[in-house]
mmCIF file of C-alpha atoms and ligand atoms in Angstrom:
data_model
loop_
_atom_site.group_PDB
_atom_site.id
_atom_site.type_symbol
_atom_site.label_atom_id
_atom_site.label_comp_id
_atom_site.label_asym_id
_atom_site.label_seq_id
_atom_site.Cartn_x
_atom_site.Cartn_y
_atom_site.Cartn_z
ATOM 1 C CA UNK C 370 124.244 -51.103 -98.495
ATOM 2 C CA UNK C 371 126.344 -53.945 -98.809
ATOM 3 C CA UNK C 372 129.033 -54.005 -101.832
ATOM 4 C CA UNK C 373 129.291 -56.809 -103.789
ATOM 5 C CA UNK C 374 132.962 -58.533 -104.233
ATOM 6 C CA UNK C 375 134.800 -59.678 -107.465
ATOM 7 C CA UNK C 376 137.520 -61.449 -106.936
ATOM 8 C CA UNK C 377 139.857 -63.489 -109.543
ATOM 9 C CA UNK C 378 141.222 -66.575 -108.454
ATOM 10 C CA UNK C 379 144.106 -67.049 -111.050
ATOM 11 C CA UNK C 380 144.708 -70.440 -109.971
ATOM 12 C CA UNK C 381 148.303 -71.586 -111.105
ATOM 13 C CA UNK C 382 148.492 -69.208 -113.779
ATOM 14 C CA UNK C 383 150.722 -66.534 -114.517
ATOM 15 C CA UNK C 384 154.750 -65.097 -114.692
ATOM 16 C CA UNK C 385 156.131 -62.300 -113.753
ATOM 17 C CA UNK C 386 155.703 -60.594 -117.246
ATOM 18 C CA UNK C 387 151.986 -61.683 -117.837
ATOM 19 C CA UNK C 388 151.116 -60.638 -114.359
ATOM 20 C CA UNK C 389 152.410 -57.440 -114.620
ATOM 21 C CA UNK C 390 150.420 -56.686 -117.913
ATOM 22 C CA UNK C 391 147.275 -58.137 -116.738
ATOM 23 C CA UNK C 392 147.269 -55.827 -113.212
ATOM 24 C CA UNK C 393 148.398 -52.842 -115.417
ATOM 25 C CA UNK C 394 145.613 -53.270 -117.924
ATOM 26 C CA UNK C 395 143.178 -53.603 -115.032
ATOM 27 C CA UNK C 396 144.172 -50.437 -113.555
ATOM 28 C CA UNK C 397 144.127 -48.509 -116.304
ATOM 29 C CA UNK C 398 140.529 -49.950 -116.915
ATOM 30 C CA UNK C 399 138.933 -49.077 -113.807
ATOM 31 C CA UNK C 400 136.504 -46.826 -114.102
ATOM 32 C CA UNK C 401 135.416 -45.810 -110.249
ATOM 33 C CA UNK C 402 134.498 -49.263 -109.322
ATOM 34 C CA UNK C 403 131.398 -49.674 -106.324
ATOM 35 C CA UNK C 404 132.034 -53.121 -106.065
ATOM 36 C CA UNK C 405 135.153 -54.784 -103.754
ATOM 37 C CA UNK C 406 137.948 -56.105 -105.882
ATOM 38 C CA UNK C 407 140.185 -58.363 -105.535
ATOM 39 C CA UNK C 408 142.732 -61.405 -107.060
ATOM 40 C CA UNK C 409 143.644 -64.230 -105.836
ATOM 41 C CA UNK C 410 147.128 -65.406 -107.343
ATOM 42 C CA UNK C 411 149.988 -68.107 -106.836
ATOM 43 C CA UNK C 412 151.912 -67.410 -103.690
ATOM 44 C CA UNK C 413 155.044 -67.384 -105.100
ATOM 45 C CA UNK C 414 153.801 -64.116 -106.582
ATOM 46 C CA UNK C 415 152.122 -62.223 -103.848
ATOM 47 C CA UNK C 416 154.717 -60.005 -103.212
ATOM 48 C CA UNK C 417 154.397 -58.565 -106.586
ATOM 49 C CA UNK C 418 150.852 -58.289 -106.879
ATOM 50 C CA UNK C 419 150.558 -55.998 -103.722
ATOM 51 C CA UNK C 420 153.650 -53.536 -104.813
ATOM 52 C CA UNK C 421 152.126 -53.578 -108.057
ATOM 53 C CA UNK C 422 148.468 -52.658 -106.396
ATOM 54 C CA UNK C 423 149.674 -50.674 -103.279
ATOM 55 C CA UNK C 424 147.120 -47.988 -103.161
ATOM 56 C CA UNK C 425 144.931 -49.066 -105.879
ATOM 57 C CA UNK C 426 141.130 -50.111 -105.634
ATOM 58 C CA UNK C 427 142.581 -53.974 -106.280
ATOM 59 C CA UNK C 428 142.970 -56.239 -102.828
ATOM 60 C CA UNK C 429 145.378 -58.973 -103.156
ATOM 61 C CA UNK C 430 144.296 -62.638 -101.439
ATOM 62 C CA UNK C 431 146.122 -65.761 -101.456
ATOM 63 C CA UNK C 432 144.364 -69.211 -102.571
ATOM 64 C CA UNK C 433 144.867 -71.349 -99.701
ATOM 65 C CA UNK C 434 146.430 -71.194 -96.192
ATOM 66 C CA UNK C 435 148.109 -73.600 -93.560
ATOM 67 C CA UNK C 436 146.219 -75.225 -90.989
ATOM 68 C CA UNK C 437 149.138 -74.940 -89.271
ATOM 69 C CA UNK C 438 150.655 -71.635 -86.985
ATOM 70 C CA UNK C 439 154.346 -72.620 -88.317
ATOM 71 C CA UNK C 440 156.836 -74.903 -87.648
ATOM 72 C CA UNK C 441 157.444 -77.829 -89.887
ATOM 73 C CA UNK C 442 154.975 -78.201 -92.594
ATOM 74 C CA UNK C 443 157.247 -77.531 -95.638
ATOM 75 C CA UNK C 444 155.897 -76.155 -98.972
ATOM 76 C CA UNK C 445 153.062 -74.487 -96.530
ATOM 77 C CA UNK C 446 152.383 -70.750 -95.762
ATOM 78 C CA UNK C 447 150.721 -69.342 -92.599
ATOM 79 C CA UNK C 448 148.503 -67.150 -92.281
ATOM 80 C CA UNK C 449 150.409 -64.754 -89.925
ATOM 81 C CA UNK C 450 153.248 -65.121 -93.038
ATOM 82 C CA UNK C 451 150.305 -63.807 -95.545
ATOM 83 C CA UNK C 452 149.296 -60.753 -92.911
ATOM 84 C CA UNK C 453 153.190 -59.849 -92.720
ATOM 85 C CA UNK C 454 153.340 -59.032 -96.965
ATOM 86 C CA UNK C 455 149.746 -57.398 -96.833
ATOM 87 C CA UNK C 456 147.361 -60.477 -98.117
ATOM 88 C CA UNK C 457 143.184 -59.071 -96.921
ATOM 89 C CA UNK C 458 141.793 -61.851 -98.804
ATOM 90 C CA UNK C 459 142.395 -66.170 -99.130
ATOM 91 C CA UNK C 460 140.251 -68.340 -100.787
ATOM 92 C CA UNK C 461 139.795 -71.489 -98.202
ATOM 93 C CA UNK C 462 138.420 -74.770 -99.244
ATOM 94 C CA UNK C 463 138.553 -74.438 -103.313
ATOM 95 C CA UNK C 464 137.094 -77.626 -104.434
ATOM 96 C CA UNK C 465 140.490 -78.391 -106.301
ATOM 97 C CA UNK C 466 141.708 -78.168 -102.889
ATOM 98 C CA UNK C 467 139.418 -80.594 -101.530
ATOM 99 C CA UNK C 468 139.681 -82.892 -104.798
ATOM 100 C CA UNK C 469 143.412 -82.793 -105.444
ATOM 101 C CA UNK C 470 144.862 -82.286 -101.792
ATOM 102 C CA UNK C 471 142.115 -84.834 -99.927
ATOM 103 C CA UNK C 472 140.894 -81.071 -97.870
ATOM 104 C CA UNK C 473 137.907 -81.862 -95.350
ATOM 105 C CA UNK C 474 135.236 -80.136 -93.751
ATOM 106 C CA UNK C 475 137.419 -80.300 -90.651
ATOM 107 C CA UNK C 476 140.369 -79.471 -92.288
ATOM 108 C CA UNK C 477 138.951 -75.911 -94.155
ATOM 109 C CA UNK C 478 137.287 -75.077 -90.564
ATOM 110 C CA UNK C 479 140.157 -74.899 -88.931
ATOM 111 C CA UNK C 480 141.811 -73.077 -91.919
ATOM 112 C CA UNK C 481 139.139 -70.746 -91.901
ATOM 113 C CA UNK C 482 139.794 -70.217 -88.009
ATOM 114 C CA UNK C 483 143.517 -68.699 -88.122
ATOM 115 C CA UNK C 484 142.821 -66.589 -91.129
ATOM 116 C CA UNK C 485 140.072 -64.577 -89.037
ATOM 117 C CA UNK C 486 142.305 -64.547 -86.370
ATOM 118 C CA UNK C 487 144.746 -63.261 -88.464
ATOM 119 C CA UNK C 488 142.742 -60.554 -89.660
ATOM 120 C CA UNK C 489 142.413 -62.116 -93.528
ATOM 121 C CA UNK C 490 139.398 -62.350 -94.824
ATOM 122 C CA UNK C 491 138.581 -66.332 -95.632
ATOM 123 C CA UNK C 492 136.784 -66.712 -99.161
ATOM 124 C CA UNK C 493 134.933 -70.010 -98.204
ATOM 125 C CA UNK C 494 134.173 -72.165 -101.070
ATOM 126 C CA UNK C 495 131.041 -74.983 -101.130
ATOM 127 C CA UNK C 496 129.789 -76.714 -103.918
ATOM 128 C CA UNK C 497 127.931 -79.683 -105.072
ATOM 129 C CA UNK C 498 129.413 -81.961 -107.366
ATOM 130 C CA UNK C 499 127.411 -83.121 -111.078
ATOM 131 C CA UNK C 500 126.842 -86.660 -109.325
ATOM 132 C CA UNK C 501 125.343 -84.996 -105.742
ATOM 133 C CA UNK C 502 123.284 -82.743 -107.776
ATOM 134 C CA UNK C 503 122.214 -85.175 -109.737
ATOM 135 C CA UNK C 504 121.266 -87.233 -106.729
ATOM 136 C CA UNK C 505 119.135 -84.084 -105.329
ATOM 137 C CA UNK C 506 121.735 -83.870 -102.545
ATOM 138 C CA UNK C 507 122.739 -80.239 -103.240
ATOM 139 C CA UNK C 508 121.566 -78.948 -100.350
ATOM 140 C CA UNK C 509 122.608 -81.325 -98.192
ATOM 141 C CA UNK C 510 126.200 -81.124 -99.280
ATOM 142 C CA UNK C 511 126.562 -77.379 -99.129
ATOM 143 C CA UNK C 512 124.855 -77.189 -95.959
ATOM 144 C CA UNK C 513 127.367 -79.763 -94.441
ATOM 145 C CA UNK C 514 129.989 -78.148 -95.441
ATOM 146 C CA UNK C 515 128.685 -74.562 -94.903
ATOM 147 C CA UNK C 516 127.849 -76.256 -91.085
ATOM 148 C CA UNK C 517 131.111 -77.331 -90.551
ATOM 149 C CA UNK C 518 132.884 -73.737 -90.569
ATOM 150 C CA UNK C 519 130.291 -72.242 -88.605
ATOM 151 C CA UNK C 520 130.092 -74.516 -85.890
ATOM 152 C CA UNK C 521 133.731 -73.873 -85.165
ATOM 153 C CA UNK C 522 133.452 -70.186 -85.821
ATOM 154 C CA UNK C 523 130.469 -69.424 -84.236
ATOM 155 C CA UNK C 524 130.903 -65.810 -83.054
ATOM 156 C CA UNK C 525 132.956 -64.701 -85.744
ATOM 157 C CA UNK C 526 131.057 -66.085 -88.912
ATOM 158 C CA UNK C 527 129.661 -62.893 -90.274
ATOM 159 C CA UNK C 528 133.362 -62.113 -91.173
ATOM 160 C CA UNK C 529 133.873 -64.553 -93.665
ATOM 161 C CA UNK C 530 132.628 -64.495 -97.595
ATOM 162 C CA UNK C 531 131.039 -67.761 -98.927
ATOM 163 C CA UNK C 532 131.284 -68.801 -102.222
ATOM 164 C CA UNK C 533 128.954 -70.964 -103.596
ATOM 165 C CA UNK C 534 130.563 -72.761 -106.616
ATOM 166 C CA UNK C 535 129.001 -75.929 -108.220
ATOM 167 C CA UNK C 536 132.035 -78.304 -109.064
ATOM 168 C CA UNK C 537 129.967 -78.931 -112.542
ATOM 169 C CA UNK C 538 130.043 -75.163 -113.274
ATOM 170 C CA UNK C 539 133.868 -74.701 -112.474
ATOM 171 C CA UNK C 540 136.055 -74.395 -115.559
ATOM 172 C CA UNK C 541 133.291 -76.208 -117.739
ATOM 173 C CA UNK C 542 131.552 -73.075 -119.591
ATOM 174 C CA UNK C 543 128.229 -75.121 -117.826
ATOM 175 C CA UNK C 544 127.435 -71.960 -115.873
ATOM 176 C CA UNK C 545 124.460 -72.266 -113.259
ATOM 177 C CA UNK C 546 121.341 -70.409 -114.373
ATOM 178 C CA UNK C 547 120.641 -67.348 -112.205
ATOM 179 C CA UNK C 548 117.632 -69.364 -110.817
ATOM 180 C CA UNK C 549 120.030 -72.578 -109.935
ATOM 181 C CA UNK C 550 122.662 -70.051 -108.469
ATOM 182 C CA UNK C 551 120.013 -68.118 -106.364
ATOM 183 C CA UNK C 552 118.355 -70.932 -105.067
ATOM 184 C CA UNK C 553 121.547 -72.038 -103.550
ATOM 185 C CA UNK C 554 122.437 -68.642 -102.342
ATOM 186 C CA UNK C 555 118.966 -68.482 -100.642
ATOM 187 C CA UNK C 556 119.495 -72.093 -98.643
ATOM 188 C CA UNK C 557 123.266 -70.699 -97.342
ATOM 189 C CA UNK C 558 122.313 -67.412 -96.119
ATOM 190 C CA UNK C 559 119.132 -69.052 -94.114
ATOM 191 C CA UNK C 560 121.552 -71.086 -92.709
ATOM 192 C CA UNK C 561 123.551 -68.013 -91.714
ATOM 193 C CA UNK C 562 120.815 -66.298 -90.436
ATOM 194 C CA UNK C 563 119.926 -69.542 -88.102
ATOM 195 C CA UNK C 564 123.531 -68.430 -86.827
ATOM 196 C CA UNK C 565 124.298 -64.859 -86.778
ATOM 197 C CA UNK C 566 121.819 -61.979 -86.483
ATOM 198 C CA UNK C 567 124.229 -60.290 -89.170
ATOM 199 C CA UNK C 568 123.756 -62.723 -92.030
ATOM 200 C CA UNK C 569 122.446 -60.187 -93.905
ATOM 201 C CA UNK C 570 126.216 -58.814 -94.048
ATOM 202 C CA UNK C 571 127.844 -61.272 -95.165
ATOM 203 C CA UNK C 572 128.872 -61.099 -99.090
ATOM 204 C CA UNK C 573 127.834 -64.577 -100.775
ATOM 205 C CA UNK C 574 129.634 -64.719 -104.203
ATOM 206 C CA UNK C 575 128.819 -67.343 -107.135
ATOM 207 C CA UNK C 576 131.798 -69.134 -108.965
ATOM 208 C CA UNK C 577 131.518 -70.956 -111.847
ATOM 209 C CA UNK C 578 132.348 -70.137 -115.413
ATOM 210 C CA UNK C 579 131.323 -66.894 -114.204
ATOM 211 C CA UNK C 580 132.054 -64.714 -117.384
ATOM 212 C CA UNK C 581 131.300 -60.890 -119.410
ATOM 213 C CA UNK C 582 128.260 -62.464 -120.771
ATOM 214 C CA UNK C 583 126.811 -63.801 -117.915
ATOM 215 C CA UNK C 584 128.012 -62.037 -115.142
ATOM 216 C CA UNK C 585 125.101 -59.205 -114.936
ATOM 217 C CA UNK C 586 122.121 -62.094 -115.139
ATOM 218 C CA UNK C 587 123.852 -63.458 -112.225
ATOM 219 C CA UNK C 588 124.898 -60.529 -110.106
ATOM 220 C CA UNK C 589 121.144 -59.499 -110.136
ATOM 221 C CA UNK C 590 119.940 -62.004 -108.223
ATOM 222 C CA UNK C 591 118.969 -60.951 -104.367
ATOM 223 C CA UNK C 592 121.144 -63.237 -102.781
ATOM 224 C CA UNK C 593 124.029 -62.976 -105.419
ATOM 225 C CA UNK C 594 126.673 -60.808 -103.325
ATOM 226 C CA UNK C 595 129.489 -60.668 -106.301
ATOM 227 C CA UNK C 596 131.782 -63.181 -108.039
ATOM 228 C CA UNK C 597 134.755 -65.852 -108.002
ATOM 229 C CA UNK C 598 136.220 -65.638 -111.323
ATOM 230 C CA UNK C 599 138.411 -68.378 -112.740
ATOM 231 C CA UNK C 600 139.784 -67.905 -116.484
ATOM 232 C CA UNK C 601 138.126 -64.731 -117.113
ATOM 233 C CA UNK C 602 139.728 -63.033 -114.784
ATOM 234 C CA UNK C 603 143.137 -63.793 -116.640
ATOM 235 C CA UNK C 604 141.669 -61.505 -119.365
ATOM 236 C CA UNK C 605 142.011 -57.962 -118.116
ATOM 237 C CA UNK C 606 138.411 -56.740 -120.407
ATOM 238 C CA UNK C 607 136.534 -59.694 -119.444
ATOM 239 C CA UNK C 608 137.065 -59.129 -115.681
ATOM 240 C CA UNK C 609 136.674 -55.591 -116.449
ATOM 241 C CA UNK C 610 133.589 -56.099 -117.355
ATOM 242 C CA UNK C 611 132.365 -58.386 -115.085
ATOM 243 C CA UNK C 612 133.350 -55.626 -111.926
ATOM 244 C CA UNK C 613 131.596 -53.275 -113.806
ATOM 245 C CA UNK C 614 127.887 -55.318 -114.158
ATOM 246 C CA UNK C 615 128.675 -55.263 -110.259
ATOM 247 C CA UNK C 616 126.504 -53.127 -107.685
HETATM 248 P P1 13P W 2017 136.045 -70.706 -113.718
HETATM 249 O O1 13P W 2017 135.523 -69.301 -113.650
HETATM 250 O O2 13P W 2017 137.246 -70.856 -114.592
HETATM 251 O O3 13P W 2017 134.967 -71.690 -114.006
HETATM 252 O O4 13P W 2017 136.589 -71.049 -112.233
HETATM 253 C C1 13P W 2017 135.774 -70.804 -111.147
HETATM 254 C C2 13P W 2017 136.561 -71.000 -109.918
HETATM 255 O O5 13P W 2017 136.945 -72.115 -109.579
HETATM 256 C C3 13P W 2017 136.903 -69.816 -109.121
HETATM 257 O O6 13P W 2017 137.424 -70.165 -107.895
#
């Protein structure tokens, strides 16, 4: 059976000191996990995370990749530059990425693209904004941008995770109900299936003030594959607990 996947997207959070305490807390906590793990932390600290988790249960992943093989595109890192330190996991197409750094459908396709060909596994956010749900154009949007990475992907797309995060939900303590979340899940792994006869494969996490209280309700659901975890996973029992209501 398929494993669901938590992974903690610490956004910019974190030092040296704090990160070290949170991943040593975690470890200590784990109690024979059957879910994937993983977090998702600044670049700039990478390097530490995997020494820190060499060995452990606890992937690391990066939050964002170049477009870009190399060459000049300063402030950037490639994707062959996260394979080199170890990185299995990077979030692609956050929607403070597309808010905050003007990221397209194109733009996280092609992104997308050189992390499977780099062997990293691409954590593909979609979401709806309050205003497009609002508007009844949920579907619509996540399907858009859902079609967008399969369409240049075609023949690899059961390698790739999706996250479905409502921009309303994110960092708002407004999570989606199970029902909401589920119904979304359902509409994105039909469109799957209309592409790959391994859909069924493919792990389809919910983000969104995902939290210890909630996270169960949520993770029940049939088309609920496992979690993207913003500020609870900065709190080593809260994201404890959340892996463990995984299956
Ligand atoms: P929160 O869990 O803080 O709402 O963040 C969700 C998220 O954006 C994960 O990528």
């Amino acid at each position: 059976m398929k494993k669901q996947l938590i992974a903690g997207n610490w956004k910019m959070n974190g030092s040296l000191a704090s990160n070290e305490a949170l991943l040593k807390e975690l470890l200590a906590g784990l109690n024979s996990p059957v879910c994937q793990i993983a977090v998702c932390v600044p670049a700039v600290y990478l390097m530490q995370c995997q020494k820190q988790l060499a060995g452990s249960a606890i992937y690391v992943g990066a939050q964002d990749v170049s477009a870009h093989e190399s060459g000049a595109f300063t402030g950037e890192n490639s994707v062959a530059m996260l394979k080199d330190i170890g990185v299995r996991y990077a979030i692609v197409g956050h929607s403070e990425r597309r808010q905050y750094h003007g990221e397209t459908d194109a733009v996280v396709a092609v992104k997308v693209q050189h992390a499977l060909a780099a062997g990293i596994t691409p954590i593909v956010c979609v979401g709806e904004t309050l205003q497009e749900r609002e508007a009844g154009k949920t579907e619509e949007v996540v399907k858009r941008q859902l079609a967008a990475v399969i369409h240049l992907n075609g023949h690899c797309i059961s390698e790739i995770v999706v996250a479905y995060e409502p921009v309303w939900a994110i960092g708002t303590s407004k999570t989606a109900s199970p029902e909401q979340a589920q119904a979304v899940h359902a509409l994105l792994r039909a469109q799957l299936q209309a592409a790959t006869s391994h859909a069924d494969r493919i792990q389809i996490v919910y983000g969104g003030s995902m939290n210890a209280a909630n996270a169960a309700q949520l993770l029940a659901q049939a088309d609920i594959d496992g979690g993207l975890v913003g500020g609870a996973s900065l709190k080593a029992p809260d994201f404890l607990t959340i892996i463990a209501a995984a299956q």
